[in-house]
Short mmCIF file of C-alpha atoms in Angstrom, two decimals:
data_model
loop_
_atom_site.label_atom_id
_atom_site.label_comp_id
_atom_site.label_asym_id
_atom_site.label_seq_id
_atom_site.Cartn_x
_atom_site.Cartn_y
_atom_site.Cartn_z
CA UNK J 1 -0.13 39.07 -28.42
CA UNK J 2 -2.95 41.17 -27.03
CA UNK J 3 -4.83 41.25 -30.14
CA UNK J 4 -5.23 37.63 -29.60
CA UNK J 5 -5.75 36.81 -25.92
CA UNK J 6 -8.85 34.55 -24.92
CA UNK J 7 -11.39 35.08 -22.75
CA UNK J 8 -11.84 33.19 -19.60
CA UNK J 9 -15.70 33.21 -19.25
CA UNK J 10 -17.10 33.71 -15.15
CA UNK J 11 -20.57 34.38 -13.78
CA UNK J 12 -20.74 38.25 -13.66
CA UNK J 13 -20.97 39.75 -9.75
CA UNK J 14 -24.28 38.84 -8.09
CA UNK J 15 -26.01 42.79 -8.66
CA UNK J 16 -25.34 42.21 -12.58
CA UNK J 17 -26.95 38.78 -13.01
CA UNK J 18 -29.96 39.13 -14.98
CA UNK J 19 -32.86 36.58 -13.74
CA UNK J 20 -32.99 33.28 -14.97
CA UNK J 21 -36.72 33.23 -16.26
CA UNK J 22 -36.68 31.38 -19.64
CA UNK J 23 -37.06 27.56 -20.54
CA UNK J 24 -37.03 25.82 -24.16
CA UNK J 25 -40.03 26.37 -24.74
CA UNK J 26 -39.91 29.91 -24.74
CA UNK J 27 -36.64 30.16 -26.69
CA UNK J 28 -38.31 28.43 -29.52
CA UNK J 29 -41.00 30.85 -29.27
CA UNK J 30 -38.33 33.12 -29.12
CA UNK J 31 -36.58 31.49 -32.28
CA UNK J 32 -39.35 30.97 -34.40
CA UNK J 33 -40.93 34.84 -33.49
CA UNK J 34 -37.31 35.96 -34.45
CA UNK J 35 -37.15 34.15 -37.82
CA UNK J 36 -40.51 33.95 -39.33
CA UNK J 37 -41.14 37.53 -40.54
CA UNK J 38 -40.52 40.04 -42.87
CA UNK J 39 -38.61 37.22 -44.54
CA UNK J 40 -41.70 35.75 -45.68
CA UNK J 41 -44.35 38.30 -45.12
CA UNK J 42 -42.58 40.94 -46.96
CA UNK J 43 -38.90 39.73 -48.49
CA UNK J 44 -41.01 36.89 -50.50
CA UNK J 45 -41.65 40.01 -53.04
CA UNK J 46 -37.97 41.12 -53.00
CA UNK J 47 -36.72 37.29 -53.65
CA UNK J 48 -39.78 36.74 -56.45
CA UNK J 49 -38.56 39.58 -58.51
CA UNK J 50 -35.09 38.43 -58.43
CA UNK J 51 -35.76 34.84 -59.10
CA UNK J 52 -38.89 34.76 -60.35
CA UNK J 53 -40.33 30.86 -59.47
CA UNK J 54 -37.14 29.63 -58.68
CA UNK J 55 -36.84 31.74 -55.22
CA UNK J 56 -38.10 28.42 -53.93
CA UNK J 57 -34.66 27.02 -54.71
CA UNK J 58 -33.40 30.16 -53.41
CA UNK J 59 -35.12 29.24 -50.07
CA UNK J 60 -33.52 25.83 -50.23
CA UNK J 61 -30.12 26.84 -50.65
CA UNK J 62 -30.60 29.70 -47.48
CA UNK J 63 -32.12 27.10 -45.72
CA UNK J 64 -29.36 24.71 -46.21
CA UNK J 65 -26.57 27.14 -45.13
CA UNK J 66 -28.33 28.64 -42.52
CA UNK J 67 -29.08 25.20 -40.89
CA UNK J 68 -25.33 23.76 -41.39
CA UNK J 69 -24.83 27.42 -39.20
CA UNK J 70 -27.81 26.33 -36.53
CA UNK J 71 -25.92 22.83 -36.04
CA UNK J 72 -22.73 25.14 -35.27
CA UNK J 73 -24.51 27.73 -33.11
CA UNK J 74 -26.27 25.12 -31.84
CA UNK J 75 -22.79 23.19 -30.03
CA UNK J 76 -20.99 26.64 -29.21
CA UNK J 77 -24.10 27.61 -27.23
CA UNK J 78 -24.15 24.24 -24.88
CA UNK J 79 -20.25 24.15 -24.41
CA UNK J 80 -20.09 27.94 -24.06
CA UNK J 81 -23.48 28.60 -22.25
CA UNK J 82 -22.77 32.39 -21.69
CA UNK J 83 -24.56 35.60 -23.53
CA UNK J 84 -22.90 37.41 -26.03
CA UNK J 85 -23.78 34.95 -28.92
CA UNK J 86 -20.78 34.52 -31.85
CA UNK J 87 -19.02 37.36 -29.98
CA UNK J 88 -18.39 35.60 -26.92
CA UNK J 89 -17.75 32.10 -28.53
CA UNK J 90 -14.97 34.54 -30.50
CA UNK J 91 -13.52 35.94 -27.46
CA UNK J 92 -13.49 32.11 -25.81
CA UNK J 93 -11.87 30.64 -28.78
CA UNK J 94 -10.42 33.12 -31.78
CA UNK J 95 -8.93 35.69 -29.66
CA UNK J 96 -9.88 39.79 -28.93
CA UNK J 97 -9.45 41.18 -32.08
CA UNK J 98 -12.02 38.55 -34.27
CA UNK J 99 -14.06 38.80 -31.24
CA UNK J 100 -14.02 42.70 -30.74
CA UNK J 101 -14.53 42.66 -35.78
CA UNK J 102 -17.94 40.04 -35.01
CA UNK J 103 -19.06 41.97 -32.05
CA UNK J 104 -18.97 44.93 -34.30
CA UNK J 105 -20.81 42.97 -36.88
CA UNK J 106 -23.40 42.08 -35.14
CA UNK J 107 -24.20 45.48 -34.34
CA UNK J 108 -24.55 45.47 -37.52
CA UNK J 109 -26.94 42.16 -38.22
CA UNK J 110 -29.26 43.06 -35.43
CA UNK J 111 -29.51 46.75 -35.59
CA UNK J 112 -30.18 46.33 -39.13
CA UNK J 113 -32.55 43.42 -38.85
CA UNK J 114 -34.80 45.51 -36.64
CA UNK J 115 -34.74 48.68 -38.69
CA UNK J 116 -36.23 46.29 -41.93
CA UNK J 117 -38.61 44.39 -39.71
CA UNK J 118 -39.90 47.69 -38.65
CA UNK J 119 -39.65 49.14 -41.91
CA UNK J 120 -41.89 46.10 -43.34
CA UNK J 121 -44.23 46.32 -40.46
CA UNK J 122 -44.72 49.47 -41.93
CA UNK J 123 -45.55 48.66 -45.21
CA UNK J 124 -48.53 46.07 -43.56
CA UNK J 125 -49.53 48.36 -41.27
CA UNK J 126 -50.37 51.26 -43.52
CA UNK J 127 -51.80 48.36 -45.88
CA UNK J 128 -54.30 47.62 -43.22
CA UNK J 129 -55.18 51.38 -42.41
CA UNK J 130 -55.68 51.64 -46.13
CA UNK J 131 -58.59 48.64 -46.03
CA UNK J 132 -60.13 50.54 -43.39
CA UNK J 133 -60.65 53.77 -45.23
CA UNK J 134 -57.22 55.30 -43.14
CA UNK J 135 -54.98 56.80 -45.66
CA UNK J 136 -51.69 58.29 -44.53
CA UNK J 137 -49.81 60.94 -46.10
CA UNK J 138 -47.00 59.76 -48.20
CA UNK J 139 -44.19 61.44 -46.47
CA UNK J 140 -45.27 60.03 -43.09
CA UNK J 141 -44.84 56.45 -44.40
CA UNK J 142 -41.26 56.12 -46.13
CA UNK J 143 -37.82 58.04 -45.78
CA UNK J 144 -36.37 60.80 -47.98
CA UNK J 145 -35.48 60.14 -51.77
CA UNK J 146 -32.96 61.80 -53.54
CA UNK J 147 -33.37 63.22 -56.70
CA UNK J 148 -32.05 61.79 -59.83
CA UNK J 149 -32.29 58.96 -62.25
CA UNK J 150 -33.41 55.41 -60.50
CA UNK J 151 -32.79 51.95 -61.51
CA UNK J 152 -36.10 51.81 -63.50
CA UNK J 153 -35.02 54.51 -66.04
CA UNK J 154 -37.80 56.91 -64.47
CA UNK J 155 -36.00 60.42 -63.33
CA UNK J 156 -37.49 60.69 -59.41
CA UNK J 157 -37.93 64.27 -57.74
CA UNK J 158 -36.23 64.60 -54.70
CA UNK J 159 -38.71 64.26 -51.43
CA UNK J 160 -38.76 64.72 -47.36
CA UNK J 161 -40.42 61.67 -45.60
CA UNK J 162 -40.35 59.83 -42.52
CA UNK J 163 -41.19 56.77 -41.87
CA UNK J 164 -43.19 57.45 -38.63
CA UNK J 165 -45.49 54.06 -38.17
CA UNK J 166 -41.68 51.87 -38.09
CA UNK J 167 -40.62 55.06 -35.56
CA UNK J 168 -43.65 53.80 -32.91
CA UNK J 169 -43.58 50.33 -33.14
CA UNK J 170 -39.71 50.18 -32.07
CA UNK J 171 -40.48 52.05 -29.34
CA UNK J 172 -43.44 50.64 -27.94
CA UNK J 173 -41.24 46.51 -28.18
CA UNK J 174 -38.35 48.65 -26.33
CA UNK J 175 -40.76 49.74 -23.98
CA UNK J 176 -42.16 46.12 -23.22
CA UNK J 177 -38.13 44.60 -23.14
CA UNK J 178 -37.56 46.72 -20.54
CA UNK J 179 -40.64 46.17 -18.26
CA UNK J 180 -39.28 42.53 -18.15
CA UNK J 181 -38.06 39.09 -19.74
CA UNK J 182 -41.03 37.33 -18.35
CA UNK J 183 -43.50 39.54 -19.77
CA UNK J 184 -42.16 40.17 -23.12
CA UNK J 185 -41.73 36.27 -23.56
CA UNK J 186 -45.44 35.65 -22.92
CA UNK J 187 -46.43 38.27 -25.06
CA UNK J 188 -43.88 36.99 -27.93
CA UNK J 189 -45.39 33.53 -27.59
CA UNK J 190 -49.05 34.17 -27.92
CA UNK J 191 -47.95 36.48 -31.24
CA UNK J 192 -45.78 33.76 -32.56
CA UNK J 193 -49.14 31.79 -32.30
CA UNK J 194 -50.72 34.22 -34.06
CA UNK J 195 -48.38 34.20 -36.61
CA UNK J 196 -48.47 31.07 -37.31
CA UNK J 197 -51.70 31.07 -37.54
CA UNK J 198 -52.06 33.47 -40.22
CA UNK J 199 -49.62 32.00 -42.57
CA UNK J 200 -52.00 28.49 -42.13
CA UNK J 201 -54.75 30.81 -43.44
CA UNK J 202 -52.66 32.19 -46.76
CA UNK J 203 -51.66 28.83 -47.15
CA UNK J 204 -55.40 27.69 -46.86
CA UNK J 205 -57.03 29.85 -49.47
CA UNK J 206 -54.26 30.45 -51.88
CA UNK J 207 -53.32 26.58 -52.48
CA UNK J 208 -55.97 25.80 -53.78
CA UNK J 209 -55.71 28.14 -56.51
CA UNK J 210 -52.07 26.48 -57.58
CA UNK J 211 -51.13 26.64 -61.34
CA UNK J 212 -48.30 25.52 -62.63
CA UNK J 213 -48.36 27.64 -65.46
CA UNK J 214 -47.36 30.60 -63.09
CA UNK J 215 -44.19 28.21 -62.61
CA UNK J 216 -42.85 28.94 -66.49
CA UNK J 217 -40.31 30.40 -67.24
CA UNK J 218 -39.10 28.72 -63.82
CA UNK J 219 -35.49 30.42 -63.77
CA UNK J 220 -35.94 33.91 -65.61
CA UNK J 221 -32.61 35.31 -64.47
CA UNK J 222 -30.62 31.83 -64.39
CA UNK J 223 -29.29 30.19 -61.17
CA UNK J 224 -26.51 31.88 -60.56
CA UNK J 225 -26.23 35.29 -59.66
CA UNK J 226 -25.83 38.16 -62.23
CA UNK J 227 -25.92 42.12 -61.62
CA UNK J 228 -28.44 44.00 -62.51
CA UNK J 229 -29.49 47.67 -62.68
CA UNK J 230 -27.78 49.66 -59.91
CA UNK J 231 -26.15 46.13 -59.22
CA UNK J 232 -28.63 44.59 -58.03
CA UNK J 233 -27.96 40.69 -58.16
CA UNK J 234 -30.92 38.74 -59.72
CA UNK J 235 -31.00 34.65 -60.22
CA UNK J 236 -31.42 31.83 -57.63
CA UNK J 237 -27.82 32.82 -55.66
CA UNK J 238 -28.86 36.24 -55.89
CA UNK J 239 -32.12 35.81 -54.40
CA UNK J 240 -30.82 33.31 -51.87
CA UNK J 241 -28.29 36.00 -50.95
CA UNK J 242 -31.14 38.53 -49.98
CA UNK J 243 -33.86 35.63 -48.63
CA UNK J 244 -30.80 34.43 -45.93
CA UNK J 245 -32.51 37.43 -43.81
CA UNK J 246 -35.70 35.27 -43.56
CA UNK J 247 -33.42 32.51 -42.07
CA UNK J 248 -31.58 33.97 -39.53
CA UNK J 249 -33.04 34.62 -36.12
CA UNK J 250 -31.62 31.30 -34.09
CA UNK J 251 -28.60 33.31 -33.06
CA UNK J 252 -30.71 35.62 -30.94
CA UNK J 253 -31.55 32.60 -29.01
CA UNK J 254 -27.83 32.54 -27.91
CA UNK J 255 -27.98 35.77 -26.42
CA UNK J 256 -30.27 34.45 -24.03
CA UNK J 257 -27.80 31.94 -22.00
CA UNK J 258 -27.49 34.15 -18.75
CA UNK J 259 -31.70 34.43 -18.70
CA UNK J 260 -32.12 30.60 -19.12
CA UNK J 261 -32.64 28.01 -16.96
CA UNK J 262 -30.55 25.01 -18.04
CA UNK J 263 -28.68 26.67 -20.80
CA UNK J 264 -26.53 23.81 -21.86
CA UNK J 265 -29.67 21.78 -22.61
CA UNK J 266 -32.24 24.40 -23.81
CA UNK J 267 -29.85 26.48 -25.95
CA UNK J 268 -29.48 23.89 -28.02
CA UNK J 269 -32.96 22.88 -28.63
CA UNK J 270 -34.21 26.36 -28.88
CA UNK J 271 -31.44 26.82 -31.67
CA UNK J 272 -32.29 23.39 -33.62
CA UNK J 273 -36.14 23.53 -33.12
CA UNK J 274 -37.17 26.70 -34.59
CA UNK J 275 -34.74 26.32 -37.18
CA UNK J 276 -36.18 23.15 -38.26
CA UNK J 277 -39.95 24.26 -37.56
CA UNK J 278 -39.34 27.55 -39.94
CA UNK J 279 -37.92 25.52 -42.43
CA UNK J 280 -40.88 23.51 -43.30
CA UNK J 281 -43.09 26.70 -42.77
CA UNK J 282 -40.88 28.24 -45.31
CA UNK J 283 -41.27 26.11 -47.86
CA UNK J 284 -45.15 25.74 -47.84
CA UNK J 285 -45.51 29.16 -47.54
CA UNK J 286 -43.23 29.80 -50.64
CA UNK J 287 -45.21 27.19 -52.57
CA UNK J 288 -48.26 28.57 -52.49
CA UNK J 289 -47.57 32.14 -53.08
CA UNK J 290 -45.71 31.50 -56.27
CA UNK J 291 -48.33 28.90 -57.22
CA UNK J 292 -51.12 31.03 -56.73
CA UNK J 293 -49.83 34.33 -58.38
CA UNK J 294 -47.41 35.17 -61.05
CA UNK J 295 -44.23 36.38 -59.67
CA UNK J 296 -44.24 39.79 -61.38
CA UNK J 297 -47.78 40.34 -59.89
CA UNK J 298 -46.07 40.30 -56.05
CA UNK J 299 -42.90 41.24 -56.79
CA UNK J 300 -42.76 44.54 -56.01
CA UNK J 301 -45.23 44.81 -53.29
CA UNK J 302 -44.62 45.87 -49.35
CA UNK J 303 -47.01 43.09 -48.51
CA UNK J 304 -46.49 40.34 -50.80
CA UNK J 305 -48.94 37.83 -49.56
CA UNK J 306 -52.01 40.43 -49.19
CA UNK J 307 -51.60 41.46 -52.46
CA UNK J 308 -51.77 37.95 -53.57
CA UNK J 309 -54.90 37.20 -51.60
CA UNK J 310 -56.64 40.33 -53.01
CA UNK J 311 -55.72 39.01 -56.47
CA UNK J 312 -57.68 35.63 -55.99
CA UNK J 313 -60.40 37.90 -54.91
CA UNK J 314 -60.06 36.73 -51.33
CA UNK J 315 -60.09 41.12 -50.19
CA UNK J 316 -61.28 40.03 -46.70
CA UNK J 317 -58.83 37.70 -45.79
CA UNK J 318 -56.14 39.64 -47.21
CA UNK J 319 -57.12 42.36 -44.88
CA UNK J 320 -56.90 39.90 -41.85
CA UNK J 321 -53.06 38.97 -43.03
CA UNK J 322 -52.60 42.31 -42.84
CA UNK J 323 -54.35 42.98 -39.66
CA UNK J 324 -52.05 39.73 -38.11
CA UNK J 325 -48.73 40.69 -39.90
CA UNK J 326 -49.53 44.13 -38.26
CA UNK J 327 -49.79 42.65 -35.00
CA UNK J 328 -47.33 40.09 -35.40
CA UNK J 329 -44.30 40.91 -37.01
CA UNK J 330 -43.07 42.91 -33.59
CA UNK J 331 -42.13 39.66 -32.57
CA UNK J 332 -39.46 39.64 -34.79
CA UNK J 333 -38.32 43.26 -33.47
CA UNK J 334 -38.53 42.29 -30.23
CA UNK J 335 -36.28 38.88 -30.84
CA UNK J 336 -33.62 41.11 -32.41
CA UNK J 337 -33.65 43.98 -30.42
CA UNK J 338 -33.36 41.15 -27.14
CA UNK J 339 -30.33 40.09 -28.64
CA UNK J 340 -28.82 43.28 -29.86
CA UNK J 341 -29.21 44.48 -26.14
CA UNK J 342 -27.90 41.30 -24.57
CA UNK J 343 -24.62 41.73 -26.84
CA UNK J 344 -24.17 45.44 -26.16
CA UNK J 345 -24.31 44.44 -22.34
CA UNK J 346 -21.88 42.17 -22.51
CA UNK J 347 -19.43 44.73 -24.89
CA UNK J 348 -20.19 46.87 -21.79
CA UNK J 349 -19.35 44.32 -19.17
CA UNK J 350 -16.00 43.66 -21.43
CA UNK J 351 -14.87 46.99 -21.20
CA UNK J 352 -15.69 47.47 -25.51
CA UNK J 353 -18.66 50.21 -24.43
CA UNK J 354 -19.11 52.00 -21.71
CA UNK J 355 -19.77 50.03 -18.13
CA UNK J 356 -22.80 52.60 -17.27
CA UNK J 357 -24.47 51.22 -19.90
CA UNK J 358 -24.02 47.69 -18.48
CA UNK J 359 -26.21 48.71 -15.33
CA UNK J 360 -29.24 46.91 -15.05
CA UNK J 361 -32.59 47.98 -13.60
CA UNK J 362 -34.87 46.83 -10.74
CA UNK J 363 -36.67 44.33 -12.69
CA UNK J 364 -32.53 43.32 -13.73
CA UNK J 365 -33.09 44.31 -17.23
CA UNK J 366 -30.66 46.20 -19.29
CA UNK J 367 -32.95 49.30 -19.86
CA UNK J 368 -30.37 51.55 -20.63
CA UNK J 369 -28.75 49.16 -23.35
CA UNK J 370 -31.93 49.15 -25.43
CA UNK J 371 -33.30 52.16 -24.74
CA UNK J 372 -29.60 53.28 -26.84
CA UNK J 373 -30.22 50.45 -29.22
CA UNK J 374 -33.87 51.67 -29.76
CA UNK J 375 -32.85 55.02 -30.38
CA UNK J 376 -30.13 53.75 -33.23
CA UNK J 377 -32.33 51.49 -35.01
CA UNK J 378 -35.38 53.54 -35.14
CA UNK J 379 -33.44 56.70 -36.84
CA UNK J 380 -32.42 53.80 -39.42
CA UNK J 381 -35.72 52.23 -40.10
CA UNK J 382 -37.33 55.97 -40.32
CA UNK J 383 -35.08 57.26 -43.10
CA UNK J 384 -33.79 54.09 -45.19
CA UNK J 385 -35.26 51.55 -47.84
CA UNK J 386 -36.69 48.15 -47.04
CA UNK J 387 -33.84 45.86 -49.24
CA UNK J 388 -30.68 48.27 -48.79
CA UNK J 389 -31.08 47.50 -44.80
CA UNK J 390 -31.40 43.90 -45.58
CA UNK J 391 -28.59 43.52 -48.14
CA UNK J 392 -26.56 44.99 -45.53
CA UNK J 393 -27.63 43.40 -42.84
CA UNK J 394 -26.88 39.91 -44.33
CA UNK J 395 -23.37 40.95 -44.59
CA UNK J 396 -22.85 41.12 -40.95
CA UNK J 397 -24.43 37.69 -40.21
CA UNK J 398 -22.72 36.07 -42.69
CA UNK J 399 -19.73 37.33 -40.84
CA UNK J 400 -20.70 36.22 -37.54
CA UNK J 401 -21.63 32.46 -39.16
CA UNK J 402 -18.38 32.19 -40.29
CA UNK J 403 -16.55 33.10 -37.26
CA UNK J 404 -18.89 30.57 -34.63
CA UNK J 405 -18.41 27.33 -37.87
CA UNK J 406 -14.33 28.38 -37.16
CA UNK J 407 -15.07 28.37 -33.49
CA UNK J 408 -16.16 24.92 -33.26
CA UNK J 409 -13.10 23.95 -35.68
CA UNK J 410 -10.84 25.04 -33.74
CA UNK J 411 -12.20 23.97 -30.55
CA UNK J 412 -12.56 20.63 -31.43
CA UNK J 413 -8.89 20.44 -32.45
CA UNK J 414 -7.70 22.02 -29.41
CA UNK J 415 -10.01 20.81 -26.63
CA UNK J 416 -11.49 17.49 -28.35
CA UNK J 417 -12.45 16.57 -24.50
CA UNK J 418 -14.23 19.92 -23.37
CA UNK J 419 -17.97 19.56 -22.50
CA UNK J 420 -20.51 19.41 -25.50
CA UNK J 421 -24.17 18.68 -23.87
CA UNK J 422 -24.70 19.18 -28.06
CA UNK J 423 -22.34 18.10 -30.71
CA UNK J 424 -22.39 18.80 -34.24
CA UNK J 425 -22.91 15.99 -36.23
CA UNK J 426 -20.11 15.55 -39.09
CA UNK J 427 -18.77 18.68 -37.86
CA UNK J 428 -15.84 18.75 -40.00
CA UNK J 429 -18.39 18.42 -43.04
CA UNK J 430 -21.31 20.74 -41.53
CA UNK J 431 -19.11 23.30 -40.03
CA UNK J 432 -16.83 23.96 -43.81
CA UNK J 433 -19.96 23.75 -45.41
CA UNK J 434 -21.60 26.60 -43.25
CA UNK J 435 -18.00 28.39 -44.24
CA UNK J 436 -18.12 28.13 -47.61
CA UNK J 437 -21.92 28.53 -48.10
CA UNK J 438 -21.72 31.98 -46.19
CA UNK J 439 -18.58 33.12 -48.10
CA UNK J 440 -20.69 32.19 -51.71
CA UNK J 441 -23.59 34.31 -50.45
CA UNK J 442 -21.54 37.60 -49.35
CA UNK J 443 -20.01 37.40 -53.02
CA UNK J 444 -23.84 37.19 -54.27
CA UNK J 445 -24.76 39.97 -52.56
CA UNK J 446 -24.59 43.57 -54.22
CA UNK J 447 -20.54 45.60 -54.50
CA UNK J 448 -22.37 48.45 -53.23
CA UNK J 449 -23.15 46.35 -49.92
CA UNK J 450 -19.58 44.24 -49.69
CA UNK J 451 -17.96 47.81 -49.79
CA UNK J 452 -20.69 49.27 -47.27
CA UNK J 453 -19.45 45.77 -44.80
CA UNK J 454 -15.67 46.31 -44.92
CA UNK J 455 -16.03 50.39 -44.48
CA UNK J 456 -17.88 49.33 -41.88
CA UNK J 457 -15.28 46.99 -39.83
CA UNK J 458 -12.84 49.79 -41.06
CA UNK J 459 -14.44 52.16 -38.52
CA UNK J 460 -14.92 49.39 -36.36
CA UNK J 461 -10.73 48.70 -36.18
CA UNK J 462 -10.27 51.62 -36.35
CA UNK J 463 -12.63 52.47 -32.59
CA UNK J 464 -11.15 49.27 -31.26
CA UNK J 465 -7.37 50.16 -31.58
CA UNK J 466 -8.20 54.00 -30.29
CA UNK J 467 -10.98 53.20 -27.71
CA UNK J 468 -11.48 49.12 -26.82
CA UNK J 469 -8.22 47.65 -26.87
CA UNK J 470 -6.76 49.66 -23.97
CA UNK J 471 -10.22 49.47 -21.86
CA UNK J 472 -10.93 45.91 -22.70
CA UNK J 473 -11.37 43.64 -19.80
CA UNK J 474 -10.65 39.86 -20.32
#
């Protein structure tokens, strides 16, 4: 019966409560920092050549999951205003093990979100240096390859690299996390402004040049989702099961509860409001890069959108994209790697990790936490390719998803009375729809990356029933 027992949620002792600095405004700065990103700065590419035109329908159908999930996060967040995110609305509801298999997953999502936000940073950054006449050495810039036969028929020579500039700018967002909330969430807002910005810009020159011709064939690799070469899934599910990274990014506003001010109000419009505000982005955005360039043109490319600008002959403003995507995209580290922290601490403060790493610092921020977490993700983003850390990192939130839609199931059934300052609407449509939608996409996503995900939670049981389930504390 111990693999099931509850948590009973209580405000941790006085010396571990972390300050209560943040308001909604700042978690949907927070939100929309998190979630507009590589997704569409760099991912765009990576959906293009799988769709081809049609990624915009593979937006749509992200979108549309990834919102019935918002709705769901969005209620579990003002009944269960604590931090911890879907692993701590697991513990409260499902019971210790599902908690202890999406706490372990979300180790996963974030660590893995970071690493490819860093690792497409990268790819803008060096971009950038490029347009300025700075021109970095090729192993400084990407991770080892193996040697052997790729997925384009071409026979590659095994090579040492490193990818150095995604190495720096984790460490220099860890480095601002732990000087302080307050800090890093005026510094995240003016760069989500910035970011916004810069999309208006694309959107500004390259609509214009919209021609529908660059629409045909619409669907190149159908709408489903068919393997590829080295299994790669191509068509509109197969896309959508790689562009779900550019939706995701609301959750990390969960982790936030024990930092915000009225948590059972702002949660939930933190959650709902950058969902809804990156939506619409989304979709404009989307429009006007496949309207403006042929999808095989942009396809392949580490920075999608500049390359698109320097093929309407727009050079200059492509290198100011690339100058603000540079700048930017941290914010979308620094969302993650806030979240990835705040979950750790609470694994800590649960007995999953060890308590030292709970201990907070002065300023009563968990230095220790992401100075590990820093550590971990930036040996990932150094030696690892851009779309095998997303693939796998969609796995993990697609796992969480699931678990918080059950979570307000089950909840509703057996406390229909509890406090909901938000309630799902239809939530016995929304919340099997989120189910279903996520348990499509993890079948559209490469076998190489559904066998990665359950070795994965293999270790993970396997650490839980030797290390966690004798230490936890409920």
């Amino acid at each position: 019966m111990s693999l099931m027992r509850r948590k009973t949620i209580t405000a941790p002792p006085a010396a571990e409560q972390m300050a209560r600095t943040l308001s909604w405004p700042h978690l949907v700065a927070l939100g929309v920092g998190a979630i507009v990103g590589t997704g569409i700065l760099t991912l765009i590419g990576v959906g293009a050549d799988r769709a081809g035109p049609a990624v915009l329908l593979s937006f749509a159908v992200a979108g549309a999951i990834c919102a019935c999930a918002a709705l769901c996060y969005a209620e579990m967040a003002s009944a269960i205003p604590a931090s911890g995110s879907a692993y701590t609305y697991s513990y409260v509801v499902l019971g210790e093990v599902i908690a202890w298999v999406v706490g372990w997953s979300l180790i996963l999502e974030y660590s893995l979100v970071v690493s490819t936000v860093a690792v497409g940073w990268s790819g803008y950054a060096v971009g950038f240096l490029k347009g300025l006449g700075v021109a970095l050495p090729g192993w400084a810039i990407q991770g080892p390859t193996l040697a052997g036969v790729g997925c384009d028929g071409v026979r590659h020579a095994a090579s040492f690299g490193i990818n150095i500039p995604a190495i720096v700018i984790i460490g220099l967002v860890a480095a601002l996390l732990s000087a302080g909330t307050r800090e890093s969430a005026r510094v995240n807002t003016a760069l989500v402004l910035l970011k916004i910005a810069t999309l208006a810009l694309f959107v500004a020159v390259a609509l214009p040049h919209f021609d529908a011709a660059n629409l045909h064939p619409f669907a190149p690799f159908g709408y489903g989702s068919v393997a590829g070469a080295c299994g790669v899934k191509h068509g509109v599910m197969g896309a959508a099961a790689i562009i779900f990274f550019a939706f995701y990014g609301f959750d990390a506003i969960s982790t936030a509860a024990e930092e915000t001010k009225r948590p059972e109000r702002d949660l939930a419009i933190g959650i709902v409001g950058s969902m809804v505000a990156c939506t619409v982005i989304y979709l404009v955005v989307a429009a006007a890069a496949v309207g403006a360039a042929r999808y095989d043109v942009f396809g392949k490319s580490a920075e999608p959108l500049a390359l698109i600008l320097r093929s309407l002959g727009q050079g200059g403003v492509a290198t100011l994209v690339a100058a603000a995507a540079a700048i930017a995209l941290p914010t979308v580290i620094l969302g993650f790697l806030y979240g990835q922290s705040r979950i750790f601490l609470v694994m800590a403060r649960d007995g999953f990790l060890p308590p030292a790493l709970a201990r907070l610092s002065a300023r009563g921020t968990p230095v220790r936490i992401t100075a590990v977490t820093a550590v971990f993700v930036a040996v990932i983003a150094a030696l690892t390719p851009l779309d095998v850390i997303a693939s796998l990192a969609n796995a993990g939130t697609l796992y969480a998803f699931v678990a918080v839609a059950a979570s307000v199931l089950v909840m509703r059934r057996r406390s229909p009375q509890a406090k909901r300052p938000f309630r799902t609407p239809a939530a016995w449509i929304v919340a099997p729809l989120a189910i279903l939608g996520c348990c499509y996409l993890f079948t559209s996503l490469q076998v190489v990356t559904q066998v990665a995900f359950v070795a994965w939670n293999a270790l993970g049981l396997a650490l839980y029933f030797l290390y966690g389930r004798a230490r936890a504390v409920v």
